[in-house]
mmCIF file of C-alpha atoms in Angstrom:
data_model
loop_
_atom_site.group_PDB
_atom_site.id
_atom_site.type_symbol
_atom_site.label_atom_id
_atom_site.label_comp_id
_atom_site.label_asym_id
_atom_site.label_seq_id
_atom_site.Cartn_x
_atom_site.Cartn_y
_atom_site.Cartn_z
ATOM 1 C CA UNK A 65 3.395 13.716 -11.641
ATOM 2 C CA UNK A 66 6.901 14.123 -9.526
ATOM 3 C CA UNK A 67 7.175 10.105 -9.569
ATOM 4 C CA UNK A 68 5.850 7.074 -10.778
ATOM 5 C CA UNK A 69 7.361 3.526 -10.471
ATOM 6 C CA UNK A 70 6.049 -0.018 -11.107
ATOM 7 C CA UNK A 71 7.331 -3.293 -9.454
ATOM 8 C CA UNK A 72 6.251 -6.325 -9.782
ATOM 9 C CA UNK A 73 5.814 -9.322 -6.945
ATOM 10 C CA UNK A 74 5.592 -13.079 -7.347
ATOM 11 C CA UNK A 75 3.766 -15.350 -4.881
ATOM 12 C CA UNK A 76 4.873 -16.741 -2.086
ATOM 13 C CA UNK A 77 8.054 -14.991 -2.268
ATOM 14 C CA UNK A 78 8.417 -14.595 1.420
ATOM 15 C CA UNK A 79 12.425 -13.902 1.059
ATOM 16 C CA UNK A 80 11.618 -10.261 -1.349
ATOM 17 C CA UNK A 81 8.962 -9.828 1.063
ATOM 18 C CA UNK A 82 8.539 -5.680 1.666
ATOM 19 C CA UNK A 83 11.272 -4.662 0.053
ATOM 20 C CA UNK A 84 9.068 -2.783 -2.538
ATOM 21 C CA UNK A 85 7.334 -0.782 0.622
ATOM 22 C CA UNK A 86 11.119 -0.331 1.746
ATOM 23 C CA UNK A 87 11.921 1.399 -1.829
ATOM 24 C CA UNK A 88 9.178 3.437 -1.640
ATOM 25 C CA UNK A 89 9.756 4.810 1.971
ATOM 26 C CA UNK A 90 12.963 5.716 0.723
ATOM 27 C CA UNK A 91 11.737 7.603 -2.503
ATOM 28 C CA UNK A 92 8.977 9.038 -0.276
ATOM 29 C CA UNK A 93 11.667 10.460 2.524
ATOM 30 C CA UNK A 94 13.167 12.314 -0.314
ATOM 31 C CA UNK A 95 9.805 14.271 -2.077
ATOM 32 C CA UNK A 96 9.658 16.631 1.581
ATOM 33 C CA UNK A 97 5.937 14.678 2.571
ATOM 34 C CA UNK A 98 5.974 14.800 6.058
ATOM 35 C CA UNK A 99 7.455 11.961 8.392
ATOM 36 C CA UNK A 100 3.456 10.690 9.790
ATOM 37 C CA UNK A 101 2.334 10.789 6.294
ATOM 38 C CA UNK A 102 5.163 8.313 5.295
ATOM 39 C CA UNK A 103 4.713 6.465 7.897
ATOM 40 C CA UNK A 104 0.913 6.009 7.474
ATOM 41 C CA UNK A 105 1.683 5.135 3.514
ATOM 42 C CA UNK A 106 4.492 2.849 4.685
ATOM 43 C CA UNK A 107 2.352 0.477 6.632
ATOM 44 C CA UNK A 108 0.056 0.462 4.240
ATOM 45 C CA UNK A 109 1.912 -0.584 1.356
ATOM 46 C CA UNK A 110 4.057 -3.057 3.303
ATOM 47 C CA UNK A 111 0.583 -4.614 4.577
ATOM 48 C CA UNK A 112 -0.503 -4.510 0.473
ATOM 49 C CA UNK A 113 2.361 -5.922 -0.296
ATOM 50 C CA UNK A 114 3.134 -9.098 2.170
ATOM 51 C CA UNK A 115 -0.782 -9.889 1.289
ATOM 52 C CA UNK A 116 -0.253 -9.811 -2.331
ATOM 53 C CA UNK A 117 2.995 -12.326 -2.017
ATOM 54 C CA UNK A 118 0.636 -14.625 0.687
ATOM 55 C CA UNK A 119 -2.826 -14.486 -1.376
ATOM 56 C CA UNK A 120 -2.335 -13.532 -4.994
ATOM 57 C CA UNK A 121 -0.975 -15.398 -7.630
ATOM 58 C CA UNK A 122 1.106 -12.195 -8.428
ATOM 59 C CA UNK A 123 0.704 -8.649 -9.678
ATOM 60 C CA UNK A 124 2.397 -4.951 -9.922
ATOM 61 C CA UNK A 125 1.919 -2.171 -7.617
ATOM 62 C CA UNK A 126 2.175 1.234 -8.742
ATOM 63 C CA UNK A 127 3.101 3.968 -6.710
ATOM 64 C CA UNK A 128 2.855 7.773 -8.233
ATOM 65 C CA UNK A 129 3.149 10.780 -6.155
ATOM 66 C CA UNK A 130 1.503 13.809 -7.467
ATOM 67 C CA UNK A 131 2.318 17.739 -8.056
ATOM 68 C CA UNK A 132 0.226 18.439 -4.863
ATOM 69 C CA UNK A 133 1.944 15.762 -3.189
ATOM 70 C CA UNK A 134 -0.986 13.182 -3.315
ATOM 71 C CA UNK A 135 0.318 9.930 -3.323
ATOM 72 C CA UNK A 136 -1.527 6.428 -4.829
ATOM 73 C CA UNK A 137 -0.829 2.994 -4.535
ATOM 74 C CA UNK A 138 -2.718 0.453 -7.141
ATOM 75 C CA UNK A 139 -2.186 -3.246 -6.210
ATOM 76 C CA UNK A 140 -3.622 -5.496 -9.425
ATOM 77 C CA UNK A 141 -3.408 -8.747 -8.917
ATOM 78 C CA UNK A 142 -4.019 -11.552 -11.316
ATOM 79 C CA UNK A 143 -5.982 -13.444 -9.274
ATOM 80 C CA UNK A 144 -7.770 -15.928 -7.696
ATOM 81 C CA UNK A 145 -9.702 -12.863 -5.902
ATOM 82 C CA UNK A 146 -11.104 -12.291 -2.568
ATOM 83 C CA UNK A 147 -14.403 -14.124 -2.426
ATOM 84 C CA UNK A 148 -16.383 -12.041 0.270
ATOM 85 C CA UNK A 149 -14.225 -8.677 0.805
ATOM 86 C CA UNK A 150 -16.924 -7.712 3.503
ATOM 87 C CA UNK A 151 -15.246 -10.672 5.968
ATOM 88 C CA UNK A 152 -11.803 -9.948 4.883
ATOM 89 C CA UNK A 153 -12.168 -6.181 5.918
ATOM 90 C CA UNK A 154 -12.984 -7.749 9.344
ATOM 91 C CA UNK A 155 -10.093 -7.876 12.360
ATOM 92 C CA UNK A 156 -9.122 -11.054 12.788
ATOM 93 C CA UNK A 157 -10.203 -12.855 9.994
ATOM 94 C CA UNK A 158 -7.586 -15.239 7.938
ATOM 95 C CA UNK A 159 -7.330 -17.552 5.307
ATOM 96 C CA UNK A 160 -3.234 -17.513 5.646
ATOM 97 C CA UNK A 161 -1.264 -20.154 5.326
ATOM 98 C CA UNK A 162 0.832 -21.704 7.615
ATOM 99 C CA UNK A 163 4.127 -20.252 5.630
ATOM 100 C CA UNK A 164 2.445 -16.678 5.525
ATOM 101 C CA UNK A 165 2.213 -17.160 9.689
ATOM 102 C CA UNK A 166 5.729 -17.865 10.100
ATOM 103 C CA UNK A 167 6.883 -14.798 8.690
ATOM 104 C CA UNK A 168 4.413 -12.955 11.202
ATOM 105 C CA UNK A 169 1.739 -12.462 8.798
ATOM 106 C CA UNK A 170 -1.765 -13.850 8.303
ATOM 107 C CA UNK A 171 -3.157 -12.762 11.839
ATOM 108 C CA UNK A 172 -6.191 -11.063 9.448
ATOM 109 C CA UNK A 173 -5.114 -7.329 10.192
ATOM 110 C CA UNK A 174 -3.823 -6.461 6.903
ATOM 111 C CA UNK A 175 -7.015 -5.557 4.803
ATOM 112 C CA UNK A 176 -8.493 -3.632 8.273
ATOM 113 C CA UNK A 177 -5.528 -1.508 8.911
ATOM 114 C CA UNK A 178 -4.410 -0.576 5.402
ATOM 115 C CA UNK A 179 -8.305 0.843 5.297
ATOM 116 C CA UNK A 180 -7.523 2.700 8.791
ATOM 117 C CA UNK A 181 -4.436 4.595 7.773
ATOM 118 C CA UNK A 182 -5.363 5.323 4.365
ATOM 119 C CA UNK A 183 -7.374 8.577 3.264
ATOM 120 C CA UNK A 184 -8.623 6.929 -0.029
ATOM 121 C CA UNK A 185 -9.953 3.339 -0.363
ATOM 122 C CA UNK A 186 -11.410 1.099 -2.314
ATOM 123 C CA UNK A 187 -11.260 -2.482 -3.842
ATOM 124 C CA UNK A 188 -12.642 -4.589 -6.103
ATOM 125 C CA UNK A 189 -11.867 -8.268 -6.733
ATOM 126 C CA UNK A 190 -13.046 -11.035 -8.751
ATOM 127 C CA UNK A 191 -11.853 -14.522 -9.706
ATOM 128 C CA UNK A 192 -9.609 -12.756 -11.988
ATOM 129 C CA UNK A 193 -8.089 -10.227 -9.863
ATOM 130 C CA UNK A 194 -8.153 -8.057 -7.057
ATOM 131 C CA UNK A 195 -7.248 -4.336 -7.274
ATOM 132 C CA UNK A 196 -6.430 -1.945 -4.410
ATOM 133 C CA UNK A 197 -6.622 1.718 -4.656
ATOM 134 C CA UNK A 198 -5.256 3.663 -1.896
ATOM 135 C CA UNK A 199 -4.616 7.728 -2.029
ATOM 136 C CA UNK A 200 -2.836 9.724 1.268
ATOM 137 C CA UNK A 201 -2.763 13.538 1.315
ATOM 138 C CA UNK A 202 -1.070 15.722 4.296
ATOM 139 C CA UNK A 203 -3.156 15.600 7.420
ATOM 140 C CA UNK B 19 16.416 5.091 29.891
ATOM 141 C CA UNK B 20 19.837 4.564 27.415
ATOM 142 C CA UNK B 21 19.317 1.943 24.885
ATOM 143 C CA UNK B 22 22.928 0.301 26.797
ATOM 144 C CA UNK B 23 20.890 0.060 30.299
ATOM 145 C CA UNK B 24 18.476 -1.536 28.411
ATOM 146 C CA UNK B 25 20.576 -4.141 26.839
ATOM 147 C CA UNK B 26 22.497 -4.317 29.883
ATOM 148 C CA UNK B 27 18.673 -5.596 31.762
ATOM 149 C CA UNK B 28 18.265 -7.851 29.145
ATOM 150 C CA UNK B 29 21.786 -9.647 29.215
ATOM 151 C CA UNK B 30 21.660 -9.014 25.027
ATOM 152 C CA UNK B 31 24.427 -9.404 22.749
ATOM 153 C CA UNK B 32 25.387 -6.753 19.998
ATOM 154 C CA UNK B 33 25.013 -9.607 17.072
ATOM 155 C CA UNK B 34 25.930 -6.172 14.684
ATOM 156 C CA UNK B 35 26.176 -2.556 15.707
ATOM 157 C CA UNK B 36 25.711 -0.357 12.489
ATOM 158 C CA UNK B 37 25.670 3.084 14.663
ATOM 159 C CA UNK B 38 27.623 3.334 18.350
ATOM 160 C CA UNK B 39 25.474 6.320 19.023
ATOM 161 C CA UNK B 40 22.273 4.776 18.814
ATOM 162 C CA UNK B 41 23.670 3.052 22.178
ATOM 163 C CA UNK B 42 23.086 6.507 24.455
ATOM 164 C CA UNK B 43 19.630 7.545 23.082
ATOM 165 C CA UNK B 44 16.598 7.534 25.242
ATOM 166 C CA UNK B 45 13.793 5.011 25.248
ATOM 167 C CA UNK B 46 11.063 5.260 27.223
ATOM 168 C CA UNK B 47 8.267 2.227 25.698
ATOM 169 C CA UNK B 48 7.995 -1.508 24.898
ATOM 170 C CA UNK B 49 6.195 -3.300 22.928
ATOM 171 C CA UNK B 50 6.528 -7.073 22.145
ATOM 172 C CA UNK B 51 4.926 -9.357 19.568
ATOM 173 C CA UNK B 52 6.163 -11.934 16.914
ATOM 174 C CA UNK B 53 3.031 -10.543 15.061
ATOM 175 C CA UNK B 54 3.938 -7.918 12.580
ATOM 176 C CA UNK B 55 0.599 -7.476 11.948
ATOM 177 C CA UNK B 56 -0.226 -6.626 15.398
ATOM 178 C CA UNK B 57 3.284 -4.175 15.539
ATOM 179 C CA UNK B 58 1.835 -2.413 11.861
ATOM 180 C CA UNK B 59 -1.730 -2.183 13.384
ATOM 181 C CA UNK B 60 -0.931 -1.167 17.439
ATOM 182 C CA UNK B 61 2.438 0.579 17.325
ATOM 183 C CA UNK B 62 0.743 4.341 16.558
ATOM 184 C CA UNK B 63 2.421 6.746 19.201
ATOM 185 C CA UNK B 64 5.868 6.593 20.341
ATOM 186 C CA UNK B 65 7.629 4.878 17.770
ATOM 187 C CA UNK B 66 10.904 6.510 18.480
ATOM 188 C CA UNK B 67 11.254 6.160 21.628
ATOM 189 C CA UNK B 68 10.070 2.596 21.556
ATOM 190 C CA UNK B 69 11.941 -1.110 21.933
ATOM 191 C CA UNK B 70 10.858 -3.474 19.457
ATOM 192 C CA UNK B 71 10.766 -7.127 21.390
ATOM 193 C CA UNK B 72 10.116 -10.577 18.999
ATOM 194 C CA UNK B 73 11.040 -13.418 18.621
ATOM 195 C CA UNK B 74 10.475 -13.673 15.079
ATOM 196 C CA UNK B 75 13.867 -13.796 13.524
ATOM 197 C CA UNK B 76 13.290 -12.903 10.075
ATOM 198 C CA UNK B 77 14.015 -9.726 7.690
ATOM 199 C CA UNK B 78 10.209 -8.884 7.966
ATOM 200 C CA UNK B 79 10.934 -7.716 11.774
ATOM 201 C CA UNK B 80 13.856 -4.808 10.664
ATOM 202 C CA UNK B 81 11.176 -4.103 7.983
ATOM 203 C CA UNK B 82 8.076 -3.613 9.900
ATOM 204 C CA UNK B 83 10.071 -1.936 12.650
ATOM 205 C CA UNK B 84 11.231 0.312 9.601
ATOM 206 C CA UNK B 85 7.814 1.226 8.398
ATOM 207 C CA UNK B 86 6.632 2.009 11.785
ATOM 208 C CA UNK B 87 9.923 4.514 12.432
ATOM 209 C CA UNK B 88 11.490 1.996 15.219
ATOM 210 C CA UNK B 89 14.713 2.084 15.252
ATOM 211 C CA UNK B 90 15.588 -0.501 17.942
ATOM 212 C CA UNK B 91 15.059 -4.169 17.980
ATOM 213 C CA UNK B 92 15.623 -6.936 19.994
ATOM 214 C CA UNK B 93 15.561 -10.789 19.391
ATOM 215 C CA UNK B 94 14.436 -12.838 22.509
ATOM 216 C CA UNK B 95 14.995 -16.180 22.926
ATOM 217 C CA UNK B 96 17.869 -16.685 21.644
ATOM 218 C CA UNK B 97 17.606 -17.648 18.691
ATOM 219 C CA UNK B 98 19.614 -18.657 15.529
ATOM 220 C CA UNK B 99 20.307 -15.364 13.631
ATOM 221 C CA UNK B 100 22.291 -16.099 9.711
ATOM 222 C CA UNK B 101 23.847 -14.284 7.217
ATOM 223 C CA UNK B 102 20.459 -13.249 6.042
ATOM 224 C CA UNK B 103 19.183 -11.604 8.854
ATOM 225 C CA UNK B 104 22.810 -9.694 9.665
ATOM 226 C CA UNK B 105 22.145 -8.480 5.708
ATOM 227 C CA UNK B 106 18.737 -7.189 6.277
ATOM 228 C CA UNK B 107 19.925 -5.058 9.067
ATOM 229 C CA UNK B 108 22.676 -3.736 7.536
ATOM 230 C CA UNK B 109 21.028 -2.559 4.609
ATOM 231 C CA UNK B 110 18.253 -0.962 6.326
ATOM 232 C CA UNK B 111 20.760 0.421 9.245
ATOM 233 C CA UNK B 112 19.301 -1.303 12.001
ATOM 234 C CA UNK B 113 21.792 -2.163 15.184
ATOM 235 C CA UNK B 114 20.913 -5.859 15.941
ATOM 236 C CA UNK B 115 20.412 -7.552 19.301
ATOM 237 C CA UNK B 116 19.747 -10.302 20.658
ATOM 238 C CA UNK B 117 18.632 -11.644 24.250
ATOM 239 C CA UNK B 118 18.619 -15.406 26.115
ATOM 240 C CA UNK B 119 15.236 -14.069 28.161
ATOM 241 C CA UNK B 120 11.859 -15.093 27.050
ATOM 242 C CA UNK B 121 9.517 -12.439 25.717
ATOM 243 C CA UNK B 122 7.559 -12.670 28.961
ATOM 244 C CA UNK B 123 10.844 -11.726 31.280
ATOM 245 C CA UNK B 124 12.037 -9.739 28.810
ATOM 246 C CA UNK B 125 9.247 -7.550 29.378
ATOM 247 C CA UNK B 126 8.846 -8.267 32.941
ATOM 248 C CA UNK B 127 12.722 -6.753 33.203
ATOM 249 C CA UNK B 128 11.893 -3.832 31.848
ATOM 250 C CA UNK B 129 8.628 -3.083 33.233
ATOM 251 C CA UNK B 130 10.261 -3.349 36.768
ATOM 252 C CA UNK B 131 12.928 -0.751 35.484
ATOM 253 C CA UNK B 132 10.449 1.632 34.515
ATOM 254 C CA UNK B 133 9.839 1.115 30.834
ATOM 255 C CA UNK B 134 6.287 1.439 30.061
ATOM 256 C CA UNK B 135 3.565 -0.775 27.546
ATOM 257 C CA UNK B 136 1.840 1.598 24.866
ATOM 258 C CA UNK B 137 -1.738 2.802 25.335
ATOM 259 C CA UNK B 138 -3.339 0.783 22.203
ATOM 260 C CA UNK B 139 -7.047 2.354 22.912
#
């Protein structure tokens, strides 16, 4: 493993809101991964991220980049879960709150385009969590 | 077209200006939202040649624009910008601007100039 790094984020705390996905651009512009890769990873955790702080109760996110340059992103929650992750993986769809739209959020694209730019994905949630695996490699 | 025609079209103020250089490089795109979703999901070619328009004047524009690669942003509307907002763009080395036009002749303004929309298809 090159890196590895843990953060934590509290809900509904719109004002620290992406500044884990801006620490990990950063660390990621420095390990030579290409600039579309980054980008694609950047998104992605940002999206991760701002839903965590607008649906979760709170969680950690760890971010590891591998030997062969692999990077993963895990996003465990501690709850209350997404109850039908079929309808939140579908555009549009939003159970945001009004606070959460403010900030420019909640317009149900998150879940949808962290699956599009992503090479790995998958997620599992229940009333006691949800967890989010997602894995880029060089295209 | 120079990022000072553009703000020149726009009748925008420099609120902060991080990097005077940034002022003669060449855009050539628009696109406009106070969605960041929409900006994370539709911005996918052209991000640095592309102007960032919202209205949404919080820290989250600077760092969506930053995760998509944009490097200039501009505020329509005219509307309050604080301390907060000047600090987010300073620490992620964003120039900020802002405009009295509405997103809709904002973009108008530009269009007529020559600026083009993205292809989102």
């Amino acid at each position: 493993m090159i890196l590895t790094k843990e953060y934590n984020v509290k809900k509904n705390d719109f004002v620290n809101a992406g500044k884990v996905s801006v620490e990990v651009k950063r660390l990621l512009k420095e390990t030579g991964i290409s600039p579309s890769t980054i980008r694609r990873i950047g998104i992605a955790c940002y999206e991760a991220e701002i839903n965590m702080i607008i649906h979760s109760l709170g969680g950690d996110i760890t971010f590891n980049v591998e030997d062969d340059g692999k990077v993963t992103l895990s996003f465990d929650d501690v709850g209350p879960g997404i109850p039908d992750i079929e309808r939140a993986l579908v555009e549009g769809f939003s159970t945001a709150s009004m606070e959460a739209k403010e900030m420019g959020f909640g317009a149900g694209m998150g879940l949808p385009n962290i699956k599009r730019v992503s090479d790995e994905f998958s997620i599992s949630s229940s009333s006691e969590g949800t967890h989010l695996l997602i894995g880029f490699v060089e295209q | 077209m120079k990022a000072r025609k553009i703000l020149e079209i726009l009748d925008a103020k420099q609120v902060f200006v991080q990097d005077e250089d940034m002022l003669d490089k060449d855009y050539e795109y628009c696109f406009a939202t106070d969605l960041m979703s929409d900006a994370l999901a539709l911005i996918k070619n052209h991000n640095e040649s592309l102007v960032f328009i919202t209205g949404l004047c919080n820290p989250q524009a600077f760092r969506t624009a930053m995760m998509l690669d944009v490097d200039f942003v501009v505020f329509v509307r005219d509307k309050h910008t604080d301390e907060t907002l000047i600090e987010a763009a300073k620490d992620l080395g964003f120039n900020f601007f802002k405009s009295p036009k509405t997103m809709f002749d904002a973009c108008v303004c530009l269009g007529n100039e020559g600026i083009k929309g993205l292809d989102i298809n």
